[in-house]
PDB file of C-alpha atoms and ligand atoms in Angstrom:
ATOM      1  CA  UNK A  18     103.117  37.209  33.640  1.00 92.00           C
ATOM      2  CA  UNK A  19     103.713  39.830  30.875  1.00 96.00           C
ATOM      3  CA  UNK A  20     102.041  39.165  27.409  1.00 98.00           C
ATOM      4  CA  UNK A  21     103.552  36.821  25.122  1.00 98.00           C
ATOM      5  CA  UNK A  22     106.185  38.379  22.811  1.00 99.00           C
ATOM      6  CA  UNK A  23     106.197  35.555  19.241  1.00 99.00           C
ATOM      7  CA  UNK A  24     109.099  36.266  17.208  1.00 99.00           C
ATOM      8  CA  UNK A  25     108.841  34.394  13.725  1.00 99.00           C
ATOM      9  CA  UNK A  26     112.557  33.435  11.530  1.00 99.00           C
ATOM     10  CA  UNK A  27     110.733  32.523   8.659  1.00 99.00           C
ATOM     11  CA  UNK A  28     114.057  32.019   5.973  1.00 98.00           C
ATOM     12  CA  UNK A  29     117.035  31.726   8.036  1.00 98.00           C
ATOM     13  CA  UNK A  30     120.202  30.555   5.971  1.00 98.00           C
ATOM     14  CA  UNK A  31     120.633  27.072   6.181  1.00 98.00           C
ATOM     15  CA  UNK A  32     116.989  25.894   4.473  1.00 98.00           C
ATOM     16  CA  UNK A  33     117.280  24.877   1.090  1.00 98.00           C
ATOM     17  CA  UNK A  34     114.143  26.154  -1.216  1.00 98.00           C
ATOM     18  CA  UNK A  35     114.117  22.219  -2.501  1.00 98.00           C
ATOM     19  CA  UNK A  36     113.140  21.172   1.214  1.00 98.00           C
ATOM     20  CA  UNK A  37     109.569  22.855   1.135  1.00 98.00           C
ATOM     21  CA  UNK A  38     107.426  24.867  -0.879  1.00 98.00           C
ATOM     22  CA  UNK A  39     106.918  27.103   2.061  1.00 98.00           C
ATOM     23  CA  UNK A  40     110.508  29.053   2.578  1.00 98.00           C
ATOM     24  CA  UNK A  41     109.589  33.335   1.952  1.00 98.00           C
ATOM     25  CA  UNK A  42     112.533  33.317  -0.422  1.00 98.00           C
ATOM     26  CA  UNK A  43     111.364  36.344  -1.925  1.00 98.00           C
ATOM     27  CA  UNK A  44     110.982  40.170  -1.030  1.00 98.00           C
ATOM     28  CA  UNK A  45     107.379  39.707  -2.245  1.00 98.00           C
ATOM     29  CA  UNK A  46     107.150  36.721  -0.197  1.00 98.00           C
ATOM     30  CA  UNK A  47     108.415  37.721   2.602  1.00 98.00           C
ATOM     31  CA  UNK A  48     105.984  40.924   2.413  1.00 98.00           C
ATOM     32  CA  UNK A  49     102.999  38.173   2.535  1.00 99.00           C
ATOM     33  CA  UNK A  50     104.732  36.331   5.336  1.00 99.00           C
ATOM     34  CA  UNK A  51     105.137  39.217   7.298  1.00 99.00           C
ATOM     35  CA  UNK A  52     101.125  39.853   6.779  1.00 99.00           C
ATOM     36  CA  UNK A  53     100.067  36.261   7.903  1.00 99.00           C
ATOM     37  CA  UNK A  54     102.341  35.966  10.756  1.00 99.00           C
ATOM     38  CA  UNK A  55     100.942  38.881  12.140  1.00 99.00           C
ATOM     39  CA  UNK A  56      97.709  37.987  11.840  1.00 98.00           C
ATOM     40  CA  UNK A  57      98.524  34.745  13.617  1.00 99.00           C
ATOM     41  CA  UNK A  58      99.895  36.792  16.801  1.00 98.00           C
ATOM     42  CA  UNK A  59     103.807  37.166  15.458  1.00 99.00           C
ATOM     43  CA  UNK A  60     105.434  40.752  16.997  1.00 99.00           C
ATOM     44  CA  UNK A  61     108.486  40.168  16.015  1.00 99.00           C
ATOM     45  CA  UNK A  62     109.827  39.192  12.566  1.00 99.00           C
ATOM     46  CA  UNK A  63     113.489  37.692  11.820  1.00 99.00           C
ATOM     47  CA  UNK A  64     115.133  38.339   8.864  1.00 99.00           C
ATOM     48  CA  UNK A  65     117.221  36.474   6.461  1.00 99.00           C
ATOM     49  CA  UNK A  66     117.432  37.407   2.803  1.00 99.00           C
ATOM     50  CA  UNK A  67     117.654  35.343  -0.104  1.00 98.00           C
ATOM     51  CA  UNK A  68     118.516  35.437  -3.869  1.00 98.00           C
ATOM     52  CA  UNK A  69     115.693  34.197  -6.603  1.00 98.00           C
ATOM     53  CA  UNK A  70     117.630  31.176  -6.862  1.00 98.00           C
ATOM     54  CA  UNK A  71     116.974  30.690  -3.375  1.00 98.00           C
ATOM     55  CA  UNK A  72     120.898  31.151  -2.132  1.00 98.00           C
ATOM     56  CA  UNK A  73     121.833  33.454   0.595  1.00 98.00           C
ATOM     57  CA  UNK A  74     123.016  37.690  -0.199  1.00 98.00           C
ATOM     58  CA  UNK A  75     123.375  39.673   2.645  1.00 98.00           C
ATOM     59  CA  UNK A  76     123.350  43.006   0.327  1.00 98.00           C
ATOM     60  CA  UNK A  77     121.777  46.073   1.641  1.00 98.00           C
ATOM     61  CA  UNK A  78     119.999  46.463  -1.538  1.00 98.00           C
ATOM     62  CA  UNK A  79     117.994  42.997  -1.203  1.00 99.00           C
ATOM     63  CA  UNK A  80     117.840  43.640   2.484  1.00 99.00           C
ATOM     64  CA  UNK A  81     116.161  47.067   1.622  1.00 98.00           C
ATOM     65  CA  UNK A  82     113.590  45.221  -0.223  1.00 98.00           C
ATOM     66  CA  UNK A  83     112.261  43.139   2.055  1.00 98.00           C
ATOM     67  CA  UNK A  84     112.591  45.652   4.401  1.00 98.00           C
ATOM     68  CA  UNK A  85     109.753  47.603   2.111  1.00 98.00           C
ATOM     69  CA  UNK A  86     107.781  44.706   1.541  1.00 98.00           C
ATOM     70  CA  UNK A  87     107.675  43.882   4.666  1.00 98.00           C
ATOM     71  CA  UNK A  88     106.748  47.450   6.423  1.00 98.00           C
ATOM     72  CA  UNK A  89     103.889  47.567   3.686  1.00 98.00           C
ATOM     73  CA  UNK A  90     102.297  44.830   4.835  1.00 98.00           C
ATOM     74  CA  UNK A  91     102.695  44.853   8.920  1.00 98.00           C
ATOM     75  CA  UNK A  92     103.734  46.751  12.015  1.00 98.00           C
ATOM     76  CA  UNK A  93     105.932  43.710  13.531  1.00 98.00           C
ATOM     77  CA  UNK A  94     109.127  44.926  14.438  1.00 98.00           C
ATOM     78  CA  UNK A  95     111.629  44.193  11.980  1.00 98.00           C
ATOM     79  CA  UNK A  96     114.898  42.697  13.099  1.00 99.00           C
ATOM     80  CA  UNK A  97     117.963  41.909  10.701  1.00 99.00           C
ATOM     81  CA  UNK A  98     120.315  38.906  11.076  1.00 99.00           C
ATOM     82  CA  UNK A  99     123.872  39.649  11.569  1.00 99.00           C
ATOM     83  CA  UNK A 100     124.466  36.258  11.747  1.00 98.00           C
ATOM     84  CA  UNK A 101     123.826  35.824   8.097  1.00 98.00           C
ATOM     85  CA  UNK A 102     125.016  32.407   6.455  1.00 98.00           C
ATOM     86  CA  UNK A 103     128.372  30.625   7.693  1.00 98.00           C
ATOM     87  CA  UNK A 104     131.291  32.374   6.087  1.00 97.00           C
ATOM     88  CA  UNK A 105     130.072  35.525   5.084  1.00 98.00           C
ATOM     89  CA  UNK A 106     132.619  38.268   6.476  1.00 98.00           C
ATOM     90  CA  UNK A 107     131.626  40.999   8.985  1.00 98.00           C
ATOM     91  CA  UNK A 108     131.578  43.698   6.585  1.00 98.00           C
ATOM     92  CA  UNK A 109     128.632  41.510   4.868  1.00 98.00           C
ATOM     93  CA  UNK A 110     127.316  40.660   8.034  1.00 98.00           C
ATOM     94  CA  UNK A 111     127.098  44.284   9.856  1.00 98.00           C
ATOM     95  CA  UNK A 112     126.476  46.375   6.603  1.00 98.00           C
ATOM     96  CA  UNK A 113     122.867  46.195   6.459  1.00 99.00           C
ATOM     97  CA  UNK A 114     122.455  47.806   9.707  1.00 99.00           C
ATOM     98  CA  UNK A 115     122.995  51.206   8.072  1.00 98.00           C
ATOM     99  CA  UNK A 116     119.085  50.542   7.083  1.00 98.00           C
ATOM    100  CA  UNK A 117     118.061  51.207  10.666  1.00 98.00           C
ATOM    101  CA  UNK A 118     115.809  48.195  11.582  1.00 98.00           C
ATOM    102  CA  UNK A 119     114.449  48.497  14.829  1.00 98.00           C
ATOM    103  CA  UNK A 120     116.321  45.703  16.210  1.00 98.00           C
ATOM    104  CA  UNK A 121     119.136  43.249  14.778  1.00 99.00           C
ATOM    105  CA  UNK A 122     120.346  39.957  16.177  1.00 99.00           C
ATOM    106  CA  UNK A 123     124.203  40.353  18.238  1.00 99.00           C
ATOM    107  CA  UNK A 124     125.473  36.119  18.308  1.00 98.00           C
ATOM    108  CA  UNK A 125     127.593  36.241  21.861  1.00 99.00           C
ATOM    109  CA  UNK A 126     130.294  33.871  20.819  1.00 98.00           C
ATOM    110  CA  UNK A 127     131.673  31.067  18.040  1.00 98.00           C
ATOM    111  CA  UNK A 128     129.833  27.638  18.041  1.00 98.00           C
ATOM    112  CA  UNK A 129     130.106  24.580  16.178  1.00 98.00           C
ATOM    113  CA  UNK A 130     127.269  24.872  13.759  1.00 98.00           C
ATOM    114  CA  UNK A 131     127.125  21.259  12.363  1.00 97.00           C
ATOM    115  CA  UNK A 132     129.912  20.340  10.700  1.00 98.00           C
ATOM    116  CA  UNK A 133     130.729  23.962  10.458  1.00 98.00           C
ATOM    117  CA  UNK A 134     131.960  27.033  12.822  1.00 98.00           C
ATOM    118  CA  UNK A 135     129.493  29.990  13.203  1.00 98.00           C
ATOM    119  CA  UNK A 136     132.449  32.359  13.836  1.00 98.00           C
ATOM    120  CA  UNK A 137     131.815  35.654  16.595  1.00 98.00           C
ATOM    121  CA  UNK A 138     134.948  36.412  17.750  1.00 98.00           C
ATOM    122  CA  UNK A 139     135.590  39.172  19.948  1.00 98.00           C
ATOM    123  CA  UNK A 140     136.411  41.745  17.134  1.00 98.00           C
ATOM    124  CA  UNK A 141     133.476  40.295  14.676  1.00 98.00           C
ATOM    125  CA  UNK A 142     130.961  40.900  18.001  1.00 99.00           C
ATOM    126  CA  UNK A 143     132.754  44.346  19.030  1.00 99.00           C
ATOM    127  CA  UNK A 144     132.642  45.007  15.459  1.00 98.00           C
ATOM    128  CA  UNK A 145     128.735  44.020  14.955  1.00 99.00           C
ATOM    129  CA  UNK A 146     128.014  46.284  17.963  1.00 98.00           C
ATOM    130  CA  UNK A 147     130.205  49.898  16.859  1.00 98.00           C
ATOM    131  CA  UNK A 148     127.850  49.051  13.725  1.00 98.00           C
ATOM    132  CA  UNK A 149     124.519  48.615  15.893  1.00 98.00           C
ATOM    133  CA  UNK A 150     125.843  51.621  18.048  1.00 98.00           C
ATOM    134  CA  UNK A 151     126.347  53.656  15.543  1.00 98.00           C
ATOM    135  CA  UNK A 152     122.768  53.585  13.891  1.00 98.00           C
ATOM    136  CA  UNK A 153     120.688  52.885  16.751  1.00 98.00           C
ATOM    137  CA  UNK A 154     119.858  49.552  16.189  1.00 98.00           C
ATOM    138  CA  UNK A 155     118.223  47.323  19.773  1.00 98.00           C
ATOM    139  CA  UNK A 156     120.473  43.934  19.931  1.00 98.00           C
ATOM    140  CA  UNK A 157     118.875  41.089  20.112  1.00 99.00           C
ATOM    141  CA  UNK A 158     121.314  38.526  21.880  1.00 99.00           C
ATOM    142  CA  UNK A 159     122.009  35.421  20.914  1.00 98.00           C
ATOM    143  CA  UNK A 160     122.549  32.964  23.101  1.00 98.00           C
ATOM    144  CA  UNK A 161     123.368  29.132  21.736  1.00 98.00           C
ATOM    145  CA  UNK A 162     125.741  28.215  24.609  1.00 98.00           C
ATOM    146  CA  UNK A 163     126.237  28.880  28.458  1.00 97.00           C
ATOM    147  CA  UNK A 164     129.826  31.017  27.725  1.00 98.00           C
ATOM    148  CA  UNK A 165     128.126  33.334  25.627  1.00 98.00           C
ATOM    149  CA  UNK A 166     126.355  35.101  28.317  1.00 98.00           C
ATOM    150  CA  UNK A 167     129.912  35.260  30.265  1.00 98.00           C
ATOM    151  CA  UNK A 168     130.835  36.981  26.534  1.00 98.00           C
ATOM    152  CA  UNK A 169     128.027  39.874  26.441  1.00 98.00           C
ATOM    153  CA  UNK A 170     129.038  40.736  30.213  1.00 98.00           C
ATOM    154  CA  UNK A 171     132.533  41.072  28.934  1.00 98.00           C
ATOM    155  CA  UNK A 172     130.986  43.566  25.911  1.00 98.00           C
ATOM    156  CA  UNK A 173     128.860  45.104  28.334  1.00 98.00           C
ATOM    157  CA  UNK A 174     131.962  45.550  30.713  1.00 98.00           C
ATOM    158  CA  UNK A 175     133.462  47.156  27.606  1.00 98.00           C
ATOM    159  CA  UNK A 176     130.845  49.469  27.356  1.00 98.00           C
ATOM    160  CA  UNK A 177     129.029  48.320  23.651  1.00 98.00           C
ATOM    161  CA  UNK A 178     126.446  47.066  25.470  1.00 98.00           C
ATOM    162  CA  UNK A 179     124.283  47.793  28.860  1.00 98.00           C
ATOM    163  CA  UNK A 180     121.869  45.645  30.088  1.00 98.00           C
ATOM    164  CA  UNK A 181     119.014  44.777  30.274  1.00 98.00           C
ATOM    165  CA  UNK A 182     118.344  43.556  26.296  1.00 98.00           C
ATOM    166  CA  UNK A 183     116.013  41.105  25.059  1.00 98.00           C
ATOM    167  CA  UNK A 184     118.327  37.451  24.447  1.00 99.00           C
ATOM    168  CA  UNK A 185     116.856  34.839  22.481  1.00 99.00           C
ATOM    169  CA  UNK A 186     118.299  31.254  23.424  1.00 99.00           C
ATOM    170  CA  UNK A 187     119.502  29.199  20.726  1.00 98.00           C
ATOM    171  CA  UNK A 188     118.786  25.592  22.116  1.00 98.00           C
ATOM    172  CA  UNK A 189     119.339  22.006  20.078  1.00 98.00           C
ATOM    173  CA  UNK A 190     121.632  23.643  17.550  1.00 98.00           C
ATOM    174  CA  UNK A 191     123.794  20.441  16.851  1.00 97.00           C
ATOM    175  CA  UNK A 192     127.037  21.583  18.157  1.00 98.00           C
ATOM    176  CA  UNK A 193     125.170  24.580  21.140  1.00 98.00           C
ATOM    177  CA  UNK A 194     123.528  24.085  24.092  1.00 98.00           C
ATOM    178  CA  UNK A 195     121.267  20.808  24.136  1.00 98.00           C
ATOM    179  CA  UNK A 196     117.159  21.608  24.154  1.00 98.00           C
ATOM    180  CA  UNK A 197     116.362  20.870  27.958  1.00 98.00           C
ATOM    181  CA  UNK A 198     114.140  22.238  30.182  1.00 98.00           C
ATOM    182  CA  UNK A 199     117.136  22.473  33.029  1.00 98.00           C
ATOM    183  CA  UNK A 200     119.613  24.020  29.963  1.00 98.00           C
ATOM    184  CA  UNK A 201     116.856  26.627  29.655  1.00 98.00           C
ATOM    185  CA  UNK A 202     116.719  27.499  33.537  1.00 98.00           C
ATOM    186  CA  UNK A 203     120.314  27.726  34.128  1.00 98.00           C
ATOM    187  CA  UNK A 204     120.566  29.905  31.462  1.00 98.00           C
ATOM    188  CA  UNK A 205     117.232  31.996  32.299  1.00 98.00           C
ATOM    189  CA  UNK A 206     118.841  32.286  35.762  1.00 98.00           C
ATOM    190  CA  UNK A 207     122.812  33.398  34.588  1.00 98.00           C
ATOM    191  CA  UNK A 208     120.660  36.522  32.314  1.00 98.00           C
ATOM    192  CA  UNK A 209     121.854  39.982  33.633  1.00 98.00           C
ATOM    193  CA  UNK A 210     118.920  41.372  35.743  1.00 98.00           C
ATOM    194  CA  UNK A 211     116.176  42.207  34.320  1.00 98.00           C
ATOM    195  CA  UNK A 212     116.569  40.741  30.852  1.00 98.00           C
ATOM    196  CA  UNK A 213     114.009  39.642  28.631  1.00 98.00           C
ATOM    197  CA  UNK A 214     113.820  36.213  26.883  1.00 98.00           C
ATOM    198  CA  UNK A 215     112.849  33.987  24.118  1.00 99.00           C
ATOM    199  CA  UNK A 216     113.557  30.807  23.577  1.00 99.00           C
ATOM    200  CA  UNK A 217     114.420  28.995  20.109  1.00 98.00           C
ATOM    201  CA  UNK A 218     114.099  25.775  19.984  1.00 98.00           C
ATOM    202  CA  UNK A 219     115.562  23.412  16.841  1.00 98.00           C
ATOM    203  CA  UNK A 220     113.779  20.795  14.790  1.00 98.00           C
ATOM    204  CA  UNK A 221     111.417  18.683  17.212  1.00 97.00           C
ATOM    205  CA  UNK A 222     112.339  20.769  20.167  1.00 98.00           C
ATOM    206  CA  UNK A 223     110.337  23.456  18.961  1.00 98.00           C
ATOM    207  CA  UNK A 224     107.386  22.636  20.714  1.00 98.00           C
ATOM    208  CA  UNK A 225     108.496  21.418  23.624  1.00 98.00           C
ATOM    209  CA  UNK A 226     111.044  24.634  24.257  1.00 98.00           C
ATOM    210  CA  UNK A 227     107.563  26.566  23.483  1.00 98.00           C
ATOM    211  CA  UNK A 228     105.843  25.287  26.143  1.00 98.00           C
ATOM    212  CA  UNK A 229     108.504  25.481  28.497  1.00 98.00           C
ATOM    213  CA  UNK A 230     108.793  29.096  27.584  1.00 98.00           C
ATOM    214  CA  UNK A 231     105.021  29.742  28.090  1.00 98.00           C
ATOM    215  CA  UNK A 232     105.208  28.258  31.298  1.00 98.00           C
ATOM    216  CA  UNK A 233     108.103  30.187  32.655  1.00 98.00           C
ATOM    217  CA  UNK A 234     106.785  33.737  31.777  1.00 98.00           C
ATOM    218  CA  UNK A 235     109.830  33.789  28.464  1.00 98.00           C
ATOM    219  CA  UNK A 236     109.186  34.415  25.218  1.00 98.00           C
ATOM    220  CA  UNK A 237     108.805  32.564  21.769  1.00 99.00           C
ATOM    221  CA  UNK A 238     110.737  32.328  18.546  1.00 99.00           C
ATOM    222  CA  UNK A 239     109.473  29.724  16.246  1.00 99.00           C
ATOM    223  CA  UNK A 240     109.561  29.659  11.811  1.00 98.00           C
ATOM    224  CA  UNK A 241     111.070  27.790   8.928  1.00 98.00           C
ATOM    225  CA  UNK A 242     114.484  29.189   9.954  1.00 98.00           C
ATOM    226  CA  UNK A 243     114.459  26.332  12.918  1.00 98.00           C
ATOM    227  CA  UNK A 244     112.028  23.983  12.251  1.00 98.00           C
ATOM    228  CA  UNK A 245     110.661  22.754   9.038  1.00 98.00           C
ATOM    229  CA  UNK A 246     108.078  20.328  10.293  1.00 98.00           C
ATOM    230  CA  UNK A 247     104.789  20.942  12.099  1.00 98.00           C
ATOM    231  CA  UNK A 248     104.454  17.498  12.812  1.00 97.00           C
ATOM    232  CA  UNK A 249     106.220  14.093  12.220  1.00 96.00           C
ATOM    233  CA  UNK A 250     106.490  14.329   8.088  1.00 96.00           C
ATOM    234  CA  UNK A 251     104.170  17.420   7.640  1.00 98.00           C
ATOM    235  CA  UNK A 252     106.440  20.392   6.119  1.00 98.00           C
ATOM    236  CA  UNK A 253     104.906  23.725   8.115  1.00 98.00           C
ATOM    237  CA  UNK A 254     104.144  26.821   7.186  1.00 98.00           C
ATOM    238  CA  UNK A 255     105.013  29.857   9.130  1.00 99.00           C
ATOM    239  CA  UNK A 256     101.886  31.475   9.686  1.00 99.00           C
ATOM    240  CA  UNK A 257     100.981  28.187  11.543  1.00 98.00           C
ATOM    241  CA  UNK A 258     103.650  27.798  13.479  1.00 98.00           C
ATOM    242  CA  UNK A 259     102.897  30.895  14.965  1.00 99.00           C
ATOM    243  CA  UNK A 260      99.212  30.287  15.370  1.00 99.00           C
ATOM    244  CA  UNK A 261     100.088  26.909  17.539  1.00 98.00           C
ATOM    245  CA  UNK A 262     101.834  29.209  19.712  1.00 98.00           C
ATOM    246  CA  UNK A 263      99.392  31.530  20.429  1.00 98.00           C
ATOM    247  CA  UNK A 264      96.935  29.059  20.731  1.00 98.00           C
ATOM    248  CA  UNK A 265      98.894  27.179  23.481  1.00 98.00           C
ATOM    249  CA  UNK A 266      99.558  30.488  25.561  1.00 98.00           C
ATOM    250  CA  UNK A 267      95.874  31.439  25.255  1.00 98.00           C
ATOM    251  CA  UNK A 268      95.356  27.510  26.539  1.00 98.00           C
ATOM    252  CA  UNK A 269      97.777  28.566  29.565  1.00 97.00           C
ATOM    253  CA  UNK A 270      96.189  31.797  30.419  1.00 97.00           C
ATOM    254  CA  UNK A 271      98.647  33.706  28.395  1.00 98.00           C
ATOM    255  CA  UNK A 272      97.743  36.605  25.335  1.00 98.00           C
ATOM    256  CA  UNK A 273     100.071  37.552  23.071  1.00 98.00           C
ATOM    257  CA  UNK A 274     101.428  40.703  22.062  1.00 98.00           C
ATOM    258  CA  UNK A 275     100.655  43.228  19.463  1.00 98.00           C
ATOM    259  CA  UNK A 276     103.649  44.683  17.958  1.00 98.00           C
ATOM    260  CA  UNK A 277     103.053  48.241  19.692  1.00 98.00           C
ATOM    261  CA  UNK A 278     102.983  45.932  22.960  1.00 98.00           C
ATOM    262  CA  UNK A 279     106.209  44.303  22.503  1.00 98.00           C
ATOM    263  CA  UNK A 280     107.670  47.507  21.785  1.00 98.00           C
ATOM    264  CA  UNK A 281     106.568  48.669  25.122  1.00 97.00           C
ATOM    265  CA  UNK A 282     107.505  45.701  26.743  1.00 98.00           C
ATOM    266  CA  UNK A 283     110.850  45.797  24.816  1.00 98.00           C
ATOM    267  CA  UNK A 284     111.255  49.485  25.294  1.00 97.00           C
ATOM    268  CA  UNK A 285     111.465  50.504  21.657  1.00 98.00           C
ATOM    269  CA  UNK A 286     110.109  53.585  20.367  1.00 96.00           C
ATOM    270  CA  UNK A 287     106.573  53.116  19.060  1.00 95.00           C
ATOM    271  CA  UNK A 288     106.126  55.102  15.790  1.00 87.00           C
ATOM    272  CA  UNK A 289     104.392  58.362  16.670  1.00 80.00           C
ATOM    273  CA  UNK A 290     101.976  57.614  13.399  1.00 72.00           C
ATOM    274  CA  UNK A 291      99.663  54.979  14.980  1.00 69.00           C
ATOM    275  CA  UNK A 292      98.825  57.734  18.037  1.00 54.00           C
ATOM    276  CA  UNK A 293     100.923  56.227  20.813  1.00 51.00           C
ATOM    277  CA  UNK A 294     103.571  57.818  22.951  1.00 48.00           C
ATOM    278  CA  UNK A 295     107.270  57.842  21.503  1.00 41.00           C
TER     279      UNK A 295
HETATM  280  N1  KMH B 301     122.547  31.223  10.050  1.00 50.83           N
HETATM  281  C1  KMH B 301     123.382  31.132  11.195  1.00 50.83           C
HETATM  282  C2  KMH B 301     124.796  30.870  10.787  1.00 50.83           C
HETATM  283  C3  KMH B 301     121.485  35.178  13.199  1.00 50.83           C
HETATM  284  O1  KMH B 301     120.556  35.231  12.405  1.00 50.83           O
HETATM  285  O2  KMH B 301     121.993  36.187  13.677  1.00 50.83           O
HETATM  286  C4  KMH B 301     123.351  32.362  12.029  1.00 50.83           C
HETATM  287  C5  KMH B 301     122.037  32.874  12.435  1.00 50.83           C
HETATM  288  C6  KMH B 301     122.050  33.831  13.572  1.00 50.83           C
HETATM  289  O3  KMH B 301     121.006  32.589  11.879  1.00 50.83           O
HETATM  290 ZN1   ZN B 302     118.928  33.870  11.896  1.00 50.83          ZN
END
């Protein structure tokens, strides 16, 4: 099996900085994050971006902070949401890519999000992608339901898209694709050929997803952004989320990847500064 590829989502949207002390609501904080996670065997970092006050902005110019703070402090591979928060508009949602990150997350369809509707209609998607297309930005798929790979085939079809592309799969999100070991094959075996995978697994389903993941030769996305427990009452933090990870693939035989690795893996450009091949 290849290395193990960790992706942390340390803010995501939907966290509220009065649930735990621990949410990287900050530029600054999400500079330190982005330090510790590394450290802990995180390649990949997810990013959401928050006011002071702790409520979501998607604006470029807070976006281009964290960017900074992050990139001082680590190599990981920086990936934007374009998911953002429910009800922001596309223009929001697409217009940080014109930062470049390395990679930036493509949701392949609408799903009920709670009580809410995480909209991706076919022009929001084909609109996310001219964006990506247009500054060279890797999509990360997202996949929280079993029509939303039938949707990418349909952009790739299109021709936004080829294949293969690294797809991270959204499992437990109440209103997606239930957390279970046989959701997560079916949709493992429906990925366009050769496809890389993580999985994400919500609240308590976390760990288990993780370990199904580790077992199948997928990848890993854990952080704040879809869990905020490490165990039964016990608020995490996101450097140890990541840590239980790596600990658990080591347990199963599996390392985990530096962020030059994953690149390779991933078959991003690795930046010509630290010596290695573009
Ligand atoms: N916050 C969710 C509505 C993404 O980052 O692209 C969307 C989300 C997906 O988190
Ligand atoms: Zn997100």
């Amino acid at each position: 099996m290849d290395p193990l590829i960790i992706t942390c989502a340390p803010v995501g949207a939907e966290v509220r900085i009065d649930q735990t002390p621990h949410l990287p609501h900050t530029p600054r904080l999400l500079g330190e994050t982005a330090r510790a996670i590394q450290a802990a065997g995180a390649s990949i970092i997810h990013v959401h971006c928050r006011n002071d006050d702790g409520t979501n902005t998607h604006s470029v110019e807070r976006f281009r902070e964290a960017y900074d703070a992050i990139r001082a402090e680590s190599d990981l591979i920086v990936q934007f949401s374009t998911g953002g928060a429910i009800g922001m508009t596309l223009a929001e949602r697409a217009g940080v890519l014109e930062l470049r990150p390395e990679m930036a997350t493509l949701t392949c369809g609408s799903v009920n999000f709670g009580d809410d509707i995480f909209e991706n209609s076919f022009p929001i998607m084909r609109g996310i992608l001219k964006k990506m297309n247009e500054f060279g930005v890797r999509p990360e798929l997202e996949i929280f339901d079993k029509g939303h790979v039938a949707n990418a085939r349909r952009l790739a079809r299109e021709r936004l898209l080829t294949f293969p592309q690294h797809v991270d799969l959204v499992l437990g999100v109440p209103g997606g694709l239930e957390a279970t070991v046989q959701n997560l094959c079916d949709l493992v075996d429906d990925l366009p050929e050769g496809c890389t995978w993580s999985v994400a697994g919500i609240g308590r389903q976390q760990l288990p997803m993780t370990m199904a993941a580790i077992a199948m030769g997928g990848h890993v996305r854990v952080g704040l952004e879809d869990n905020l427990f490490y165990s039964r009452g016990r608020l995490a933090k996101n450097d140890e989320l990541v840590a239980r990870v790596a600990r658990i693939a080591s347990e199963a035989g599996r390392t985990v990847t530096t962020p030059d690795q994953a690149r390779r893996l991933l078959g991003l450009p690795v930046p010509a500064a630290r010596g290695e091949p573009v």
